[in-house]
XYZ file of C-alpha atoms in Angstrom:
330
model
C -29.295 -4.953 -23.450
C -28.396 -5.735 -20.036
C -29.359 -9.285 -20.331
C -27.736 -9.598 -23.559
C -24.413 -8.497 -21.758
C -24.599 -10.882 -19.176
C -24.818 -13.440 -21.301
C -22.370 -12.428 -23.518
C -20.338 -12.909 -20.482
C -21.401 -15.613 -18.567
C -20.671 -18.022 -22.023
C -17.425 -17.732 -21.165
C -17.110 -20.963 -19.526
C -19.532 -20.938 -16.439
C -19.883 -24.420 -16.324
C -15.919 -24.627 -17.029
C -15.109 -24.954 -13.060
C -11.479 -25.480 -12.553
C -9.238 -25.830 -9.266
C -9.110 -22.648 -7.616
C -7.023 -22.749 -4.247
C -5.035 -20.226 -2.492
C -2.671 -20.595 0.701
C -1.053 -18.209 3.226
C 0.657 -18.521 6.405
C 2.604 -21.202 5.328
C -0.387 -23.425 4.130
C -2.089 -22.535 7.467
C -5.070 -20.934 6.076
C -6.787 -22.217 2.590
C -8.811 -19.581 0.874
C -10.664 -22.107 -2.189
C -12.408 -20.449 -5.186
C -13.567 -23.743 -6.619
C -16.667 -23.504 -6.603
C -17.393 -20.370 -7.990
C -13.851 -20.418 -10.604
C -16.463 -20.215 -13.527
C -18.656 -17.900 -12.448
C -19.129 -13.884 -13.376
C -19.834 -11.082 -10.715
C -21.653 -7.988 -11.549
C -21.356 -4.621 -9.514
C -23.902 -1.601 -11.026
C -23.337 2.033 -10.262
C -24.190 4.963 -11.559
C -23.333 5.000 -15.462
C -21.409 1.556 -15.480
C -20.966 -1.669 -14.515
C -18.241 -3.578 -12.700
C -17.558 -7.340 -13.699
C -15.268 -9.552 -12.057
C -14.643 -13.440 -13.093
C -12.893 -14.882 -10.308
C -9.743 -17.386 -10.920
C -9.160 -16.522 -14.582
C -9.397 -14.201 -17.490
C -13.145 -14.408 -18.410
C -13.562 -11.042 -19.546
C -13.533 -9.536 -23.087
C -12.365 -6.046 -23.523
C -12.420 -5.042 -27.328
C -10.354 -2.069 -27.600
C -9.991 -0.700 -31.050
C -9.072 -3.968 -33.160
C -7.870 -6.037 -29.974
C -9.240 -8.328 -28.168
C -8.450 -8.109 -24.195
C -8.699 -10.657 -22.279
C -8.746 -9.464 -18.106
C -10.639 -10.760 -15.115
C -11.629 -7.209 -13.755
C -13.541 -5.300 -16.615
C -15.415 -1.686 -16.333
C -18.621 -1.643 -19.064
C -20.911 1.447 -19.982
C -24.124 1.425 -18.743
C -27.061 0.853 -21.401
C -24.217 -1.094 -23.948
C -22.406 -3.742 -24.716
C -18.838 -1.975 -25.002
C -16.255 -2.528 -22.593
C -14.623 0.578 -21.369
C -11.425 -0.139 -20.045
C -10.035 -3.585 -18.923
C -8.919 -2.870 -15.466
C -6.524 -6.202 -14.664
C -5.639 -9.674 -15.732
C -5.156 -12.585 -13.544
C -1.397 -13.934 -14.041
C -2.198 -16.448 -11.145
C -1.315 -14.122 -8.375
C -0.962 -15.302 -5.199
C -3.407 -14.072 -1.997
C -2.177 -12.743 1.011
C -4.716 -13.288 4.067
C -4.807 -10.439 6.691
C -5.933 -11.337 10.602
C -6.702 -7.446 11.094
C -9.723 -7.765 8.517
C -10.134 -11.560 8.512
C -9.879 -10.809 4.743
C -7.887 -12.346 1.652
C -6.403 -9.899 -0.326
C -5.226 -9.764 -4.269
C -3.362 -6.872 -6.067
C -3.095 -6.281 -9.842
C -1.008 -4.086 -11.684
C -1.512 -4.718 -15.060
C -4.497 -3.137 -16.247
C -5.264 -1.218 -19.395
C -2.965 1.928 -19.559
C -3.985 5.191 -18.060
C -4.326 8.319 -20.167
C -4.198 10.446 -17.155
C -0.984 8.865 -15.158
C 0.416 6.751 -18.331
C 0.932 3.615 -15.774
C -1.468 0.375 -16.393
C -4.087 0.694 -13.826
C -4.402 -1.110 -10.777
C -7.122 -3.426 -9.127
C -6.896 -4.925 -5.633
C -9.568 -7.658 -4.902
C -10.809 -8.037 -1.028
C -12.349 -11.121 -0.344
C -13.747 -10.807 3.218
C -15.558 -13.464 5.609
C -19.157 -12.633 5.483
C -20.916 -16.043 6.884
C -23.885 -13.875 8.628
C -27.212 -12.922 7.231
C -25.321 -14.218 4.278
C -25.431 -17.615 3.231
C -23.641 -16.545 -0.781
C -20.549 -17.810 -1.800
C -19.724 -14.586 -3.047
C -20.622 -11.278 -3.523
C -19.723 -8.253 -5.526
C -20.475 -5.592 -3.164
C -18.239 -2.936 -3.991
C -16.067 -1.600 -6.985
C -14.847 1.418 -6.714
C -12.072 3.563 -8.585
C -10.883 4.852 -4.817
C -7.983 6.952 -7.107
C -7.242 7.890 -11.017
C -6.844 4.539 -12.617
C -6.747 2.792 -9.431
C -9.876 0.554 -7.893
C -10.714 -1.650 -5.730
C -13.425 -4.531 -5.491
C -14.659 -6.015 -2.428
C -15.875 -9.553 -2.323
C -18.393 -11.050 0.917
C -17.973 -14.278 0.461
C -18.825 -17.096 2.812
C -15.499 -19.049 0.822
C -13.111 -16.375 2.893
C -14.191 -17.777 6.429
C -11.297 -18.970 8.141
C -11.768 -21.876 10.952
C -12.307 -20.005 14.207
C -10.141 -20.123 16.714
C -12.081 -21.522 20.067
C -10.555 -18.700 21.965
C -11.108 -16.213 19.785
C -15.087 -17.351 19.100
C -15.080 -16.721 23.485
C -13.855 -13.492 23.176
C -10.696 -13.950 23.946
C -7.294 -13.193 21.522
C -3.733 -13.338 22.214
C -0.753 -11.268 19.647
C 3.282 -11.902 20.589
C 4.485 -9.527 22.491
C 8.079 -9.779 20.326
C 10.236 -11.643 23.193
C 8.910 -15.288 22.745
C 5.594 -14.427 24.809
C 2.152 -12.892 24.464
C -0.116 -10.333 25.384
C -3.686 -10.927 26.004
C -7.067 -9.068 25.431
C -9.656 -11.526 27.159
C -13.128 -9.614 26.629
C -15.617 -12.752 28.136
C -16.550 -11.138 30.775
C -18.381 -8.599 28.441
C -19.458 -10.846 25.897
C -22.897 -10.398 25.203
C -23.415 -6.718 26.502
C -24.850 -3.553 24.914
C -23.275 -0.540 24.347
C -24.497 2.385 23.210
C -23.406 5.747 22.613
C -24.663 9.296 20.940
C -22.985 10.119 17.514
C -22.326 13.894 18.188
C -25.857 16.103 18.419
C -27.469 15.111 14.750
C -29.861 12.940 16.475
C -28.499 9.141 15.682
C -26.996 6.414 17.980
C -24.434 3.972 17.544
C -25.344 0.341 19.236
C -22.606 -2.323 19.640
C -23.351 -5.939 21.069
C -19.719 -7.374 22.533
C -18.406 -10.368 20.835
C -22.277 -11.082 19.761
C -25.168 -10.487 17.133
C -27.930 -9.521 19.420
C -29.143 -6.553 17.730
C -31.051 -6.101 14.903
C -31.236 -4.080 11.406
C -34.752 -5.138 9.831
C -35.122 -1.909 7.730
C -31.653 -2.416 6.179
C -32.991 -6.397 6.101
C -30.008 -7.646 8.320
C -31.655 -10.092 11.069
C -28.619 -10.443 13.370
C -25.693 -7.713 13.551
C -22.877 -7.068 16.004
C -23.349 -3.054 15.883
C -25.879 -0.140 14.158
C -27.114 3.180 14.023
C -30.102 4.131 14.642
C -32.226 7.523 14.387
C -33.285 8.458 17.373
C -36.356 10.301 15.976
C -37.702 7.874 13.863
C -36.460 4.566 16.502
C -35.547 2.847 13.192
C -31.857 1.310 11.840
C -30.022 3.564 9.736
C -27.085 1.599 8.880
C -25.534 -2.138 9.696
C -21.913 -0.811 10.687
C -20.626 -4.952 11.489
C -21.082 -8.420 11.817
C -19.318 -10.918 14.597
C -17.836 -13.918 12.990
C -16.798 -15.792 15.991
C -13.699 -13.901 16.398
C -11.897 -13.898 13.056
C -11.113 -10.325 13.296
C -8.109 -9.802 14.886
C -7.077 -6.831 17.031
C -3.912 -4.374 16.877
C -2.441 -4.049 20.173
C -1.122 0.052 20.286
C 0.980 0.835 23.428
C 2.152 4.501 23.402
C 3.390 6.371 26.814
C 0.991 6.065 29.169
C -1.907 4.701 27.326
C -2.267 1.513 25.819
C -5.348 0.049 23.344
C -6.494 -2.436 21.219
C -8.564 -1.284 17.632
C -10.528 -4.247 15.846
C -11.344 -2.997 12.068
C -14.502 -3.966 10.851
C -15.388 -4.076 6.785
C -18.046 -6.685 7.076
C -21.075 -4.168 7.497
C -23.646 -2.190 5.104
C -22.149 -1.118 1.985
C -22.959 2.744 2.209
C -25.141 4.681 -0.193
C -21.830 6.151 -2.390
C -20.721 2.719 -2.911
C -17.914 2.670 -0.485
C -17.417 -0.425 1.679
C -18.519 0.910 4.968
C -15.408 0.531 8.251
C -16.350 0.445 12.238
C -13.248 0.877 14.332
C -13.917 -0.262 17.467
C -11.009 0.405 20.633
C -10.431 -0.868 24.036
C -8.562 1.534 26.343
C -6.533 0.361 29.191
C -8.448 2.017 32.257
C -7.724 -0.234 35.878
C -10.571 1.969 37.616
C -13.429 0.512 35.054
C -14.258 -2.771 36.206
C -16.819 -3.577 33.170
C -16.816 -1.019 30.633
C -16.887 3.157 30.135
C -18.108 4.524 26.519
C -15.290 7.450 25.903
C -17.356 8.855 22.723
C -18.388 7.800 18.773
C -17.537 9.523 16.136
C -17.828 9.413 12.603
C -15.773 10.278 9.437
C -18.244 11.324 6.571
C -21.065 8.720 6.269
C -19.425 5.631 5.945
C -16.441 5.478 8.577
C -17.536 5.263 12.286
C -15.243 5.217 15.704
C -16.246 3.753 19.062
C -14.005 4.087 22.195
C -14.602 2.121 25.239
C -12.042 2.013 28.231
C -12.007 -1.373 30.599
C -9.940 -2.863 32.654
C -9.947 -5.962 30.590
C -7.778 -4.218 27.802
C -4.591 -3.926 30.278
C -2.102 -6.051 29.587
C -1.602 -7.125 33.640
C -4.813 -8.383 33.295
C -4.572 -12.568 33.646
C -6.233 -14.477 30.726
C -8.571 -16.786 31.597
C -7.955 -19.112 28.805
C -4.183 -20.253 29.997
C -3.249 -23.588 29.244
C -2.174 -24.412 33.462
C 1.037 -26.356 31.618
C 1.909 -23.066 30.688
C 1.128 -21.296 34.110
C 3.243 -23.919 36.405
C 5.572 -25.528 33.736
């Protein structure tokens, strides 16, 4: 039955490719679906099945005597009957996001709601995933995260933005709001291990700075930026992230008397619920630490980890390395 779905599905024009192509930033960045404009991704969980047909209205969604045409569709498991349509693709345009080097798409059009009588809503992630991954995309997650609201998240090696050199070093730079910048240059530390306890249940959280160095083989990821392990057992629990030379992009918090930077990571494991798993990872401002201090991990649930580190290298009197000298003496 299954089968017979798919197919049902994929007839709608796989071979149909058409121009797919996004901008943001003013045309900086270029997020292009091309190559995979006819194709149709497929998300199971428990009891139903997610579909998604990227760059156009591939879907059918019988409802009653209708015919619905959507790009977001929710099936029942075991049948080919289409529960509820949950958006349609009006050509919407993407927004790109530096703080989750991800492309972003919101729909609000979807089949009407019983419970809240509003059409429901749909936001598609599309996120860089161009390690242990060589897929053009991915339906990893599809979720309703809210009554008649959901969310799909896409790992796609099409959402990789060219890195920046400085950023691939370890190195980033945000304005600072009066024509300048502030700078969080992390080189020195690229390349080192950090590890920390998560609480007293017995696991560890490992992070390699700016680097894939460690490893995940039970979760089959050959090269990650940061895990957990159980320390019983010595083996990987979960893949938490993945460096992609830089491409996430920090937020810079400055508060009285403290002052950090927080990189969000969604490019790890997806967790066993189905939720897109998120590593938070902040630099403290600490003049006395000339390499690096772990302040604690923490997690939120299963699928939401924290790790603190303080450094001097997160203050913002700390020189960049990566100056242009025009810019120094000029």
């Amino acid at each position: 039955m299954k089968s017979a779905l798919l197919a049902t599905l994929l007839a709608v024009g796989y071979s149909q490719q058409q121009t797919c192509m996004y901008t943001a930033n003013d045309g900086e960045y270029t997020l292009n679906l091309t190559q995979i404009s006819g194709w149709t991704l497929e998300y199971e969980s428990p009891g139903k099945f997610f579909y998604y047909t990227p760059c156009r209205n591939g879907l059918t969604c019988m409802q009653g005597n209708a015919n619905f045409y959507s790009n977001a569709a929710q099936f029942r498991q075991g049948q080919n009957q289409c529960t509820h349509y949950l958006s349609v693709d009006h050509h919407e345009k993407a927004q790109y996001s530096f703080i989750g080097a991800s492309w972003r798409f919101s729909y609000q059009d979807g089949e009407l709601c019983d419970s809240t009588q509003q059409p429901r809503t749909n936001t598609v992630y599309y996120h860089c995933n161009n390690v242990n991954n060589n897929v053009p995309a991915l339906l990893e997650t599809a979720q309703e995260s809210s009554t008649c609201n959901y969310y799909y998240s896409v790992a796609s090696t099409l959402a990789c933005m060219p890195e920046n050199s400085h950023n691939a070093n370890c190195q980033w730079r945000t304005p600072d709001g009066n024509g300048g910048y502030n700078y969080l240059d992390l080189s020195d530390l690229k390349g080192e291990t950090v590890h920390a306890s998560l609480g007293s249940n017995g696991y560890e959280i490992y992070y390699s700075i700016c680097d894939n160095q460690l490893h995940c083989w039970q979760q089959h990821q050959a090269q990650v930026m940061s895990v957990v392990d159980n320390r019983q057992t010595g083996t990987c629990e979960h893949s938490l992230a993945v460096w992609e030379q830089g491409q996430v992009q920090p937020l810079l918090h400055q508060n009285t008397g403290e002052t950090h930077w927080t990189f969000h990571y969604w490019n790890g494991q997806t967790c066993s619920n189905g939720q897109q798993g998120e590593e938070k990872i902040r630099f403290f401002c600490d003049e006395s630490v000339d390499t690096y201090k772990v302040l604690g991990a923490y997690s939120e649930g299963n699928c939401i980890f924290d790790l603190n580190i303080s450094t001097k290298a997160a203050c913002l009197s700390t020189e960049p390395k990566w100056m242009d000298a025009k810019q120094v003496f000029n």
